[in-house]
mmCIF file with all atom_site columns, C-alpha atoms in Angstrom:
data_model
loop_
_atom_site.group_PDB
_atom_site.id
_atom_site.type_symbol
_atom_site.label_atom_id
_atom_site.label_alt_id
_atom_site.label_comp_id
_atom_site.label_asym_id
_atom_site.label_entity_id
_atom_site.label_seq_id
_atom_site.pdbx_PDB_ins_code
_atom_site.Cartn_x
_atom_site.Cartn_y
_atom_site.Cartn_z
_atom_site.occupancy
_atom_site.B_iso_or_equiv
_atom_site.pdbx_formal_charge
_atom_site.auth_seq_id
_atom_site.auth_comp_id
_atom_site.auth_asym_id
_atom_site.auth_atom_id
_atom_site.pdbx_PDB_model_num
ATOM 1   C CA . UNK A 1 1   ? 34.708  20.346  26.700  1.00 54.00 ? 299 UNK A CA 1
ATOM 2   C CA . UNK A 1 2   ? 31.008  19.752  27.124  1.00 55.00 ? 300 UNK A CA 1
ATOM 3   C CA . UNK A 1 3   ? 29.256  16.581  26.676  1.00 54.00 ? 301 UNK A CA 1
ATOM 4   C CA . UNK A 1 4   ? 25.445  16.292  25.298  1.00 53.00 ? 302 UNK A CA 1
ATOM 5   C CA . UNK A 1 5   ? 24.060  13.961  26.679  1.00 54.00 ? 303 UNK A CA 1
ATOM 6   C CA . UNK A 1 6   ? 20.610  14.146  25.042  1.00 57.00 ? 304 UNK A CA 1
ATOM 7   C CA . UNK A 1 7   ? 18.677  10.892  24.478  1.00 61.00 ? 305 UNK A CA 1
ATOM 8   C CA . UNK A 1 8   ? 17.799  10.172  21.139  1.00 59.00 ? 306 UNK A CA 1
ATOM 9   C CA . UNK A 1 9   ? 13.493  10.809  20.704  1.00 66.00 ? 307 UNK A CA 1
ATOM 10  C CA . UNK A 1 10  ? 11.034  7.706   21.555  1.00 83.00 ? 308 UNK A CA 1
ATOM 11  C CA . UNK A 1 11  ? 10.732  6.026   18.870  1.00 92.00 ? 309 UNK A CA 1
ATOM 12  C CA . UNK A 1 12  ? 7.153   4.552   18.255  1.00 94.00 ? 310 UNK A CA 1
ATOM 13  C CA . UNK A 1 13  ? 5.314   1.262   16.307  1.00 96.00 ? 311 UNK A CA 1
ATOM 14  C CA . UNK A 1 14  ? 4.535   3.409   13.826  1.00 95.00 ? 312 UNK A CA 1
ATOM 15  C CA . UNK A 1 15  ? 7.993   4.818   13.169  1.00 95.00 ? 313 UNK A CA 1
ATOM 16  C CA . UNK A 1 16  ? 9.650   1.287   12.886  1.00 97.00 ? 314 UNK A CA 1
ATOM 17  C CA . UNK A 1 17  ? 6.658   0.087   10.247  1.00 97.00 ? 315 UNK A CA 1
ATOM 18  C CA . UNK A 1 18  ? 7.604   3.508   8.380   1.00 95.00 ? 316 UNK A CA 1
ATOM 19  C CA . UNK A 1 19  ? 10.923  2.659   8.245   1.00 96.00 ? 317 UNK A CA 1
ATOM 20  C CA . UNK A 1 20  ? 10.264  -0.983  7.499   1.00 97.00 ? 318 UNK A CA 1
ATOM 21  C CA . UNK A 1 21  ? 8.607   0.524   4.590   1.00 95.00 ? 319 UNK A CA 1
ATOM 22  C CA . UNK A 1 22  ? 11.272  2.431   3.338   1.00 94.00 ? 320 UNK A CA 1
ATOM 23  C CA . UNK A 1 23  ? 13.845  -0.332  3.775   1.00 96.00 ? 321 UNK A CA 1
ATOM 24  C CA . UNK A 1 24  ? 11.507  -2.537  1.377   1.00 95.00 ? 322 UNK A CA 1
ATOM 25  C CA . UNK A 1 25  ? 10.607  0.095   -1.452  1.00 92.00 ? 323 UNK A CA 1
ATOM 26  C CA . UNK A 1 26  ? 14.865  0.523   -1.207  1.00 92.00 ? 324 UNK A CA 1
ATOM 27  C CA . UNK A 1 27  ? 16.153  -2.886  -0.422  1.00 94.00 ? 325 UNK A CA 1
ATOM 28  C CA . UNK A 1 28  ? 13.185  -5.429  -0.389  1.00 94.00 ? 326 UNK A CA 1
ATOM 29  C CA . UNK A 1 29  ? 12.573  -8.192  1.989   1.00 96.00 ? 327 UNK A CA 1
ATOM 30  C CA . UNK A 1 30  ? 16.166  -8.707  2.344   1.00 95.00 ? 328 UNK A CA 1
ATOM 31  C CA . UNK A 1 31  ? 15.856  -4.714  4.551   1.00 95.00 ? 329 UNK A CA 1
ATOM 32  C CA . UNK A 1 32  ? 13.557  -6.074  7.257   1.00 97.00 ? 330 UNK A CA 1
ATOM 33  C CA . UNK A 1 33  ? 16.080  -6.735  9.663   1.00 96.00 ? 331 UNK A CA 1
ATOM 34  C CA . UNK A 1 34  ? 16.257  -5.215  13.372  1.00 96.00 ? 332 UNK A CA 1
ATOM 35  C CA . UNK A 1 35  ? 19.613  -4.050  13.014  1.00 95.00 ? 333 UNK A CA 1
ATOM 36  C CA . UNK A 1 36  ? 20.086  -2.065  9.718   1.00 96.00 ? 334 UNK A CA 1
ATOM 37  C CA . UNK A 1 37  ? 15.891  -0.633  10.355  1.00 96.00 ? 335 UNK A CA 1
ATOM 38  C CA . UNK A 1 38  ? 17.722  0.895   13.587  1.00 95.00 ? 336 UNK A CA 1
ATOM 39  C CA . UNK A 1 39  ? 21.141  2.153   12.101  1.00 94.00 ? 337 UNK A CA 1
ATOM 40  C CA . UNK A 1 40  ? 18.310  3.726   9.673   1.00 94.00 ? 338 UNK A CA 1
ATOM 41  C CA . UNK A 1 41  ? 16.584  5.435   12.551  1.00 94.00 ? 339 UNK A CA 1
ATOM 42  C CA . UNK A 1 42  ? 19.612  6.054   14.736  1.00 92.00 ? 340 UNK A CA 1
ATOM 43  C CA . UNK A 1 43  ? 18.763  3.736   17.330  1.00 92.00 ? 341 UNK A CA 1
ATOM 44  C CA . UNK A 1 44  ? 19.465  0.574   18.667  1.00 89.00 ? 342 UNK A CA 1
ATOM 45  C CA . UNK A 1 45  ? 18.071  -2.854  18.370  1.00 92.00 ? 343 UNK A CA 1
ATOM 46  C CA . UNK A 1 46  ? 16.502  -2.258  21.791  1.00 92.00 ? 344 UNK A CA 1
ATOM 47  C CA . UNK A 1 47  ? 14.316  -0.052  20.442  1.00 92.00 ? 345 UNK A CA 1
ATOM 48  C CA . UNK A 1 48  ? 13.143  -2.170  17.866  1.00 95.00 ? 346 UNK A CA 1
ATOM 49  C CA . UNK A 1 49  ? 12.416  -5.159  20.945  1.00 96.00 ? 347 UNK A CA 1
ATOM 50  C CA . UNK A 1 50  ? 10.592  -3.157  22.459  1.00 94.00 ? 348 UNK A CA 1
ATOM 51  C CA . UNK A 1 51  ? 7.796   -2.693  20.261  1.00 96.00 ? 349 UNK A CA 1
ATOM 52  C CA . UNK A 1 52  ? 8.064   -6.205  18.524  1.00 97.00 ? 350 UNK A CA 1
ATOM 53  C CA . UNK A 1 53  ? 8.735   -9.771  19.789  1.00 97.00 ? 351 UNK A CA 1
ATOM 54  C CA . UNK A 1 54  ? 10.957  -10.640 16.940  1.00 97.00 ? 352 UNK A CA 1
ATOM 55  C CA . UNK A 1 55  ? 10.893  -9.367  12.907  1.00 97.00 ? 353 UNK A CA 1
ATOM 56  C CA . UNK A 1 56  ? 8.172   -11.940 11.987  1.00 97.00 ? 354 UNK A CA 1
ATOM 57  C CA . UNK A 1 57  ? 6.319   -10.149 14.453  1.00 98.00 ? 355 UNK A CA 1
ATOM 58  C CA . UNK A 1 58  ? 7.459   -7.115  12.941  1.00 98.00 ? 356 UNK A CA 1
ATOM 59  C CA . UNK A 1 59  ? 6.693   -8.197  9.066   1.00 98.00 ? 357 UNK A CA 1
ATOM 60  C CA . UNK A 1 60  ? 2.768   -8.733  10.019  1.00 98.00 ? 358 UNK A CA 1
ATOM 61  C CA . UNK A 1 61  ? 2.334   -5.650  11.706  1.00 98.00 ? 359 UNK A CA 1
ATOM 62  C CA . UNK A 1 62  ? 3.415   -4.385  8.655   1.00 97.00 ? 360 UNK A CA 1
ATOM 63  C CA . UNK A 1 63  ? 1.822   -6.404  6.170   1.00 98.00 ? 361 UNK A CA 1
ATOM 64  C CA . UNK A 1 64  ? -1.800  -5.247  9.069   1.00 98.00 ? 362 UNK A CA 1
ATOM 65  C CA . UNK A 1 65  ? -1.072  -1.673  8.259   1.00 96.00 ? 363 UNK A CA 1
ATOM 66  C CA . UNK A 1 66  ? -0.846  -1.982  5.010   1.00 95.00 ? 364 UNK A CA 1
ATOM 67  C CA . UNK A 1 67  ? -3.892  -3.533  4.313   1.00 95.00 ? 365 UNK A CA 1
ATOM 68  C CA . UNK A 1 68  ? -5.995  -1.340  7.059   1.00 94.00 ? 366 UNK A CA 1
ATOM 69  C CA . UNK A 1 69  ? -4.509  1.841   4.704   1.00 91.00 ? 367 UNK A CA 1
ATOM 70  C CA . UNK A 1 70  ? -4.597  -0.087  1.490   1.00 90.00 ? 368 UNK A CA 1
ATOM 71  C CA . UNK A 1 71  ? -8.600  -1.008  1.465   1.00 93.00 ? 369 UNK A CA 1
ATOM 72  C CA . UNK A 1 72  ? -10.249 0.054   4.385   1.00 94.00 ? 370 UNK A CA 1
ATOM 73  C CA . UNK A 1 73  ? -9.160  3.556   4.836   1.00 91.00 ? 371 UNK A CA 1
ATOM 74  C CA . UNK A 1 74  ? -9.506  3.813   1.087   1.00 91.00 ? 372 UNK A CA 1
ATOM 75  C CA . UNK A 1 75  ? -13.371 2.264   1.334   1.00 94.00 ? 373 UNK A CA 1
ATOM 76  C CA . UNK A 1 76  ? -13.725 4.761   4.391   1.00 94.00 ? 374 UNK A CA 1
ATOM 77  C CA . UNK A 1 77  ? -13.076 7.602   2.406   1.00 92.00 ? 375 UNK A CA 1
ATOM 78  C CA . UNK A 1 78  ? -14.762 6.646   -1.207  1.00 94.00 ? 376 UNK A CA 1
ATOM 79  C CA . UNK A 1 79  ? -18.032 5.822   0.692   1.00 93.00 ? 377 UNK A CA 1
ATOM 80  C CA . UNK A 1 80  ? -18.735 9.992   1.377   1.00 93.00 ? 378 UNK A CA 1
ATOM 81  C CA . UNK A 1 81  ? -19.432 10.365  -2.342  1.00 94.00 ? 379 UNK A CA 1
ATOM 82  C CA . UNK A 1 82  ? -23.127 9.352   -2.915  1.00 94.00 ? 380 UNK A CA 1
ATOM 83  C CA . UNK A 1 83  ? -22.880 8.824   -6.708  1.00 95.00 ? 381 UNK A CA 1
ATOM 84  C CA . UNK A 1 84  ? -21.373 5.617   -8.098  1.00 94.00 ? 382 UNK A CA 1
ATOM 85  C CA . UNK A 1 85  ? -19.625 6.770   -11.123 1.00 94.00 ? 383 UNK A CA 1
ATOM 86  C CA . UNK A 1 86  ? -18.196 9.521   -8.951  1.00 94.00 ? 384 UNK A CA 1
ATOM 87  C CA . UNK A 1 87  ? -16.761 7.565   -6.489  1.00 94.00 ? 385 UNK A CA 1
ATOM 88  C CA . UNK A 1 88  ? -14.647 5.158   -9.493  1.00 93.00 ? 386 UNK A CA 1
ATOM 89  C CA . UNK A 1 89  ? -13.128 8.274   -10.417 1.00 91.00 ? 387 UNK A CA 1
ATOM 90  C CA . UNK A 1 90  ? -12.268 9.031   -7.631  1.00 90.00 ? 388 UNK A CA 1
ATOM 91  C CA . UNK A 1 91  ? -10.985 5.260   -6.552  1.00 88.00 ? 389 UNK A CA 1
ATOM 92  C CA . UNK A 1 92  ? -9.085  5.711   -9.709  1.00 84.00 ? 390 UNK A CA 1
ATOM 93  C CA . UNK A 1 93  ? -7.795  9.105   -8.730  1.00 84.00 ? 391 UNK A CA 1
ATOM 94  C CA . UNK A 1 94  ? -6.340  7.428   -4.987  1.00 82.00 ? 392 UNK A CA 1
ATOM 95  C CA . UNK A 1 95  ? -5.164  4.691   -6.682  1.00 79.00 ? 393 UNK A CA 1
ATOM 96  C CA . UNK A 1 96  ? -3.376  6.846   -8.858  1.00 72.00 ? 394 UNK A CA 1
ATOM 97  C CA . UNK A 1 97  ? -1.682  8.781   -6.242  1.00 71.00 ? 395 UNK A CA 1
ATOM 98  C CA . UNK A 1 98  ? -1.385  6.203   -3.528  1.00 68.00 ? 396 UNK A CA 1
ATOM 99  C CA . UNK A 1 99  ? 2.135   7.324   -3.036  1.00 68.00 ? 397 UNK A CA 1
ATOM 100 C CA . UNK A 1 100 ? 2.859   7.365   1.063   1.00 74.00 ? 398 UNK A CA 1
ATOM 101 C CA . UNK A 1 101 ? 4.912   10.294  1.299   1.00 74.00 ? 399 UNK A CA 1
ATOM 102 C CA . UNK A 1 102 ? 5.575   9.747   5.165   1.00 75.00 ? 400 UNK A CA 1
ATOM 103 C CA . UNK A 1 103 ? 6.563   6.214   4.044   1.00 76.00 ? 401 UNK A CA 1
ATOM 104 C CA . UNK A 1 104 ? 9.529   7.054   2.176   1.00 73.00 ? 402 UNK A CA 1
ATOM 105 C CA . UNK A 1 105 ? 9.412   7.955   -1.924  1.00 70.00 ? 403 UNK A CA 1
ATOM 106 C CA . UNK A 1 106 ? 9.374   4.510   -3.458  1.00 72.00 ? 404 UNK A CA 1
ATOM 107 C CA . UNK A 1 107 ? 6.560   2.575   -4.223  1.00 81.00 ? 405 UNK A CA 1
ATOM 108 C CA . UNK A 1 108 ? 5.386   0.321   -1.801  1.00 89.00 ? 406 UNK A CA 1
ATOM 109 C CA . UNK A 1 109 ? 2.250   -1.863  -3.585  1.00 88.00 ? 407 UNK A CA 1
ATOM 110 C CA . UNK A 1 110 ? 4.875   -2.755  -5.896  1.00 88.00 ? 408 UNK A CA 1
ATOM 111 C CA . UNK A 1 111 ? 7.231   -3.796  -3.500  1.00 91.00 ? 409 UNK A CA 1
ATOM 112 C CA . UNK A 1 112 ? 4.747   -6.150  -1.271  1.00 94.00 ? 410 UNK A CA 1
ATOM 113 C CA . UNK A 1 113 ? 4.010   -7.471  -4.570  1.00 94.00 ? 411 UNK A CA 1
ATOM 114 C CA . UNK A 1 114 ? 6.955   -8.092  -5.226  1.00 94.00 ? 412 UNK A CA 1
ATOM 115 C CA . UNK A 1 115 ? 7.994   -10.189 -1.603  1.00 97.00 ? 413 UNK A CA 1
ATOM 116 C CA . UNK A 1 116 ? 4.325   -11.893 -1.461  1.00 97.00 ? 414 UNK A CA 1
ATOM 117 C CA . UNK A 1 117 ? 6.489   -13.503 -4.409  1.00 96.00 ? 415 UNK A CA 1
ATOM 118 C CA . UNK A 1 118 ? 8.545   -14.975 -1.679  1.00 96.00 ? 416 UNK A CA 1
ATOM 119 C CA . UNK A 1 119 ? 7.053   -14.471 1.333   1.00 96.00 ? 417 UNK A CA 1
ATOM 120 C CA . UNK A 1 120 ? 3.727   -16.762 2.234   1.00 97.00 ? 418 UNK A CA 1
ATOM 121 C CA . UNK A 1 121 ? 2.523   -14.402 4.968   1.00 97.00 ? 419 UNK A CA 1
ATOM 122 C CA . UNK A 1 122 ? 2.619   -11.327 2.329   1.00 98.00 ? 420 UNK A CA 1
ATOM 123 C CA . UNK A 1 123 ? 1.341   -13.693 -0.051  1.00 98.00 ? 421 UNK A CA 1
ATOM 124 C CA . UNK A 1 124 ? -1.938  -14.167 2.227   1.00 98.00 ? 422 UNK A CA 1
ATOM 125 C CA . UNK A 1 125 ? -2.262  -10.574 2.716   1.00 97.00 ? 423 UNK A CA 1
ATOM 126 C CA . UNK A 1 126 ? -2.038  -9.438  -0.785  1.00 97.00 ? 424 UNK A CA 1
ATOM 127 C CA . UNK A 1 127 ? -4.617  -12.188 -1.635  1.00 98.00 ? 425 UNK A CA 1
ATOM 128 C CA . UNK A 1 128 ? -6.460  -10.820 1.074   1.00 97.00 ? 426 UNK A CA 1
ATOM 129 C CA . UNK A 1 129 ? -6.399  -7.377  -0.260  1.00 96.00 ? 427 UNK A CA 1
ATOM 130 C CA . UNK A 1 130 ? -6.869  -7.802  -3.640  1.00 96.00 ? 428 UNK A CA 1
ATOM 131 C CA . UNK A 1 131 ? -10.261 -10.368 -3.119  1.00 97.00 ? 429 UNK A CA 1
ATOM 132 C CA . UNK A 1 132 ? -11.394 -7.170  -1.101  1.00 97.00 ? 430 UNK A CA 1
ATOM 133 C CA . UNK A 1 133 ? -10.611 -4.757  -3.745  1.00 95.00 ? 431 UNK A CA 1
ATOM 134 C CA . UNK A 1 134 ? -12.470 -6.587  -6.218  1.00 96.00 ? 432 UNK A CA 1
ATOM 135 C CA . UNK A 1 135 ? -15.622 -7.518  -4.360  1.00 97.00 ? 433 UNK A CA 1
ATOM 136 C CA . UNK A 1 136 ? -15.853 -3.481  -3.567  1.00 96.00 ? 434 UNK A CA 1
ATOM 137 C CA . UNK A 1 137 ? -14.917 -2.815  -7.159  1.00 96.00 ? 435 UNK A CA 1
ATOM 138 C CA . UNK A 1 138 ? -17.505 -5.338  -8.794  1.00 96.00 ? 436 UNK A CA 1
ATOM 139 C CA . UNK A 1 139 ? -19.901 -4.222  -6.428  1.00 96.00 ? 437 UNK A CA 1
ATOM 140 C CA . UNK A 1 140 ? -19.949 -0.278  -7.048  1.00 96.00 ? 438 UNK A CA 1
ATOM 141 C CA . UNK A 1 141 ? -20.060 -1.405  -10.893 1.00 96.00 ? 439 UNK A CA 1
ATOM 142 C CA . UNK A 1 142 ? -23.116 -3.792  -10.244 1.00 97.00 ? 440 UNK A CA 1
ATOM 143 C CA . UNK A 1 143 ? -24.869 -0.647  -8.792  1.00 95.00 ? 441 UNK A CA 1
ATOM 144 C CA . UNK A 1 144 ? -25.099 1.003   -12.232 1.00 95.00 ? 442 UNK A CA 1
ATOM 145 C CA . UNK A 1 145 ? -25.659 -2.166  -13.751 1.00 95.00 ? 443 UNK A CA 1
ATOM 146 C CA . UNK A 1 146 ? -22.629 -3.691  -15.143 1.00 95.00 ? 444 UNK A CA 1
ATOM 147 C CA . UNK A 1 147 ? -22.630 -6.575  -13.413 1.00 94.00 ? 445 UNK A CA 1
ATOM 148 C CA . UNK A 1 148 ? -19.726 -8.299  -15.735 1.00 94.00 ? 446 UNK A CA 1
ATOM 149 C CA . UNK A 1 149 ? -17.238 -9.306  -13.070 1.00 91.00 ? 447 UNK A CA 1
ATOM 150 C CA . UNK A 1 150 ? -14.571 -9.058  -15.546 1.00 94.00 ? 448 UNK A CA 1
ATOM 151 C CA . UNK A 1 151 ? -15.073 -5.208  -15.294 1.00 94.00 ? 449 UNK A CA 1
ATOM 152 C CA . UNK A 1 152 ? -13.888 -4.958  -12.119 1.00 95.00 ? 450 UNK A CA 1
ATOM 153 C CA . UNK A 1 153 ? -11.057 -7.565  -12.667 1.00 96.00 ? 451 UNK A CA 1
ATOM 154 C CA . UNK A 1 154 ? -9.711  -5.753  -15.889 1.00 94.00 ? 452 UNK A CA 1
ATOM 155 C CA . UNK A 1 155 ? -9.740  -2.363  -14.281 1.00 93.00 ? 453 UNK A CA 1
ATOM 156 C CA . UNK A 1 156 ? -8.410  -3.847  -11.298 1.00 94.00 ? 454 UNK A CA 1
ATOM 157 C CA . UNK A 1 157 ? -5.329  -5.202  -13.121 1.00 94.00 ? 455 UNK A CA 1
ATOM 158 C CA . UNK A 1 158 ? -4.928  -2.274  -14.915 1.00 91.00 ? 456 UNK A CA 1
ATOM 159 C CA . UNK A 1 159 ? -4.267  -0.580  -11.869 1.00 89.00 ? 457 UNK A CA 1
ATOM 160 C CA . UNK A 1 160 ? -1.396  -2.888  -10.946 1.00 89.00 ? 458 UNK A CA 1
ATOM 161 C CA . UNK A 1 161 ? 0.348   -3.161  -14.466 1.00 89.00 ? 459 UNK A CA 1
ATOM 162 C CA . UNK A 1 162 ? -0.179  0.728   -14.148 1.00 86.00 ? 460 UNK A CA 1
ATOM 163 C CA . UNK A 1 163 ? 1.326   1.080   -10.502 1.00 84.00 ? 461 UNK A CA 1
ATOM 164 C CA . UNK A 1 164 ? 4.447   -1.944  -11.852 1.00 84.00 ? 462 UNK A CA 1
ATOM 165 C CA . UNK A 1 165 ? 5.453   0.003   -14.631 1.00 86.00 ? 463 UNK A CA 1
ATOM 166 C CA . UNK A 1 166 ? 5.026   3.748   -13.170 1.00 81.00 ? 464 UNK A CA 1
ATOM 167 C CA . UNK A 1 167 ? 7.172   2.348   -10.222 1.00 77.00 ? 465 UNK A CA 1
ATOM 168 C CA . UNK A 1 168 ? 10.219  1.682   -13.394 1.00 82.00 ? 466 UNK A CA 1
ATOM 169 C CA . UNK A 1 169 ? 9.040   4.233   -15.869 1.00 84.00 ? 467 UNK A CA 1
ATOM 170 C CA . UNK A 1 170 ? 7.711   7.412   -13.143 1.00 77.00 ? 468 UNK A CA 1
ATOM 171 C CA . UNK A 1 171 ? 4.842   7.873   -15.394 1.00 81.00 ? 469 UNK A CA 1
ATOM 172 C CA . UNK A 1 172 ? 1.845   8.922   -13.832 1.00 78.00 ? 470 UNK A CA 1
ATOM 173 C CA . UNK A 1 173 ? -1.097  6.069   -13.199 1.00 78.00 ? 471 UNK A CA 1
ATOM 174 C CA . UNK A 1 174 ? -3.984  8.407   -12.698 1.00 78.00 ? 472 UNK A CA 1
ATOM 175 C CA . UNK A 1 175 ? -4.454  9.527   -16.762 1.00 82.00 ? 473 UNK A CA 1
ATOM 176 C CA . UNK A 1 176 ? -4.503  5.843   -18.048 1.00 85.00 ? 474 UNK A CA 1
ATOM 177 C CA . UNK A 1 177 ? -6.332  4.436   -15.096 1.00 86.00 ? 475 UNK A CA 1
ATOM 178 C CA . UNK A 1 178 ? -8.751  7.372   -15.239 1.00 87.00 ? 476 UNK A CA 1
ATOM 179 C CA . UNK A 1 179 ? -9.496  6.870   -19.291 1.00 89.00 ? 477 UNK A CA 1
ATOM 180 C CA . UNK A 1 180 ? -10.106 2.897   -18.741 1.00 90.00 ? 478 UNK A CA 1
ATOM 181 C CA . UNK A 1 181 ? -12.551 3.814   -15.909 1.00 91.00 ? 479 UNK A CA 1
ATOM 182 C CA . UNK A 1 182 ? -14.214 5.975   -18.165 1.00 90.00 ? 480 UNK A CA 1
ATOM 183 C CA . UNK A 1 183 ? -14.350 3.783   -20.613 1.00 92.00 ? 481 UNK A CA 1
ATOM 184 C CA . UNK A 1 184 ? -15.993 1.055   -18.915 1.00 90.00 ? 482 UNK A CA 1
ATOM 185 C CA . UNK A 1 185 ? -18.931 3.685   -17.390 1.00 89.00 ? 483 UNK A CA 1
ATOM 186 C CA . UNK A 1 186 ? -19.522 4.583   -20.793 1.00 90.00 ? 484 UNK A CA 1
ATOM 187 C CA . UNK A 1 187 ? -21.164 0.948   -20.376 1.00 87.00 ? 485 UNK A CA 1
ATOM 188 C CA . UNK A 1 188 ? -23.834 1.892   -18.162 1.00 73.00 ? 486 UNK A CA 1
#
């Protein structure tokens, strides 16, 4: 008989926070625990240590990488389109899909909705996030003169009562988000 004795891959930070992800689009807060996030990656708790001085740690560095992919990759990437009413569309379009297919299927904005219900340090960084998204927002609609701020705010939450019920229902965000962003540039 002939024994493997093959070590397991290296796990890095970013595999643990893409597994943390998973566990809370699947299980919720109750997930982010060292020990089932390892039986999950076939490791051990070491593992886990190693990157992270304990799961609070753990839960921040996750709650940091969301909101670096959540608004400022997403502002990164909007800000190559020159034209304004463009660059809505297409904020509506990666809102729409803003599905992190690396991260697991479920959906996560949902989810960290759902803890920052629970959890103040989520709470903070979905606060965070969304005063962000809505200064960007307002201020792309100020530049073709609709300087409302309840534009911004009522597409904003669109977005969100979109992205809560698509993550029940699994219909798609983009076609209703896209028609209420129309709607409002027909404004200009």
């Amino acid at each position: 008989m002939v024994f493997s004795m093959t070590k397991p891959p290296r796990l890095s930070k970013q595999d643990w926070l893409k597994a943390g992800f998973r566990a809370l689009t699947k299980h919720g807060p109750s997930g982010l625990k060292a020990e089932p996030l390892a039986r999950s990656l076939g490791t051990t708790k070491g593992s886990f240590y190693w990157h992270f001085k304990d799961i609070g740690q753990f839960r921040e560095a996750m709650m940091a990488h969301w909101e670096q992919r959540a608004y400022t990759d997403v502002v990164s990437h909007l800000e190559a389109e020159p034209s304004v009413p463009k660059r809505l569309r297409l904020l509506g379009q990666i809102a729409a899909n803003a599905a992190w297919p690396d991260y697991g299927d479920g959906p996560i904005e949902p989810a960290i909705r759902a803890w920052s219900r629970s959890e103040a340090m989520a709470a903070q960084a979905v606060l965070r996030v969304d005063a962000r998204r809505l200064h960007y927002l307002g201020g792309l609609l100020a530049e073709i003169g609709l300087t409302n701020p309840d534009f911004a705010r009522i597409i904003y939450a669109g977005l969100i009562g979109l992205e809560d019920l698509s993550s029940r229902d699994d219909k798609p965000v983009e076609t209703p988000l896209g028609t209420l962003i129309d709607i409002v540039l027909t404004l200009e």
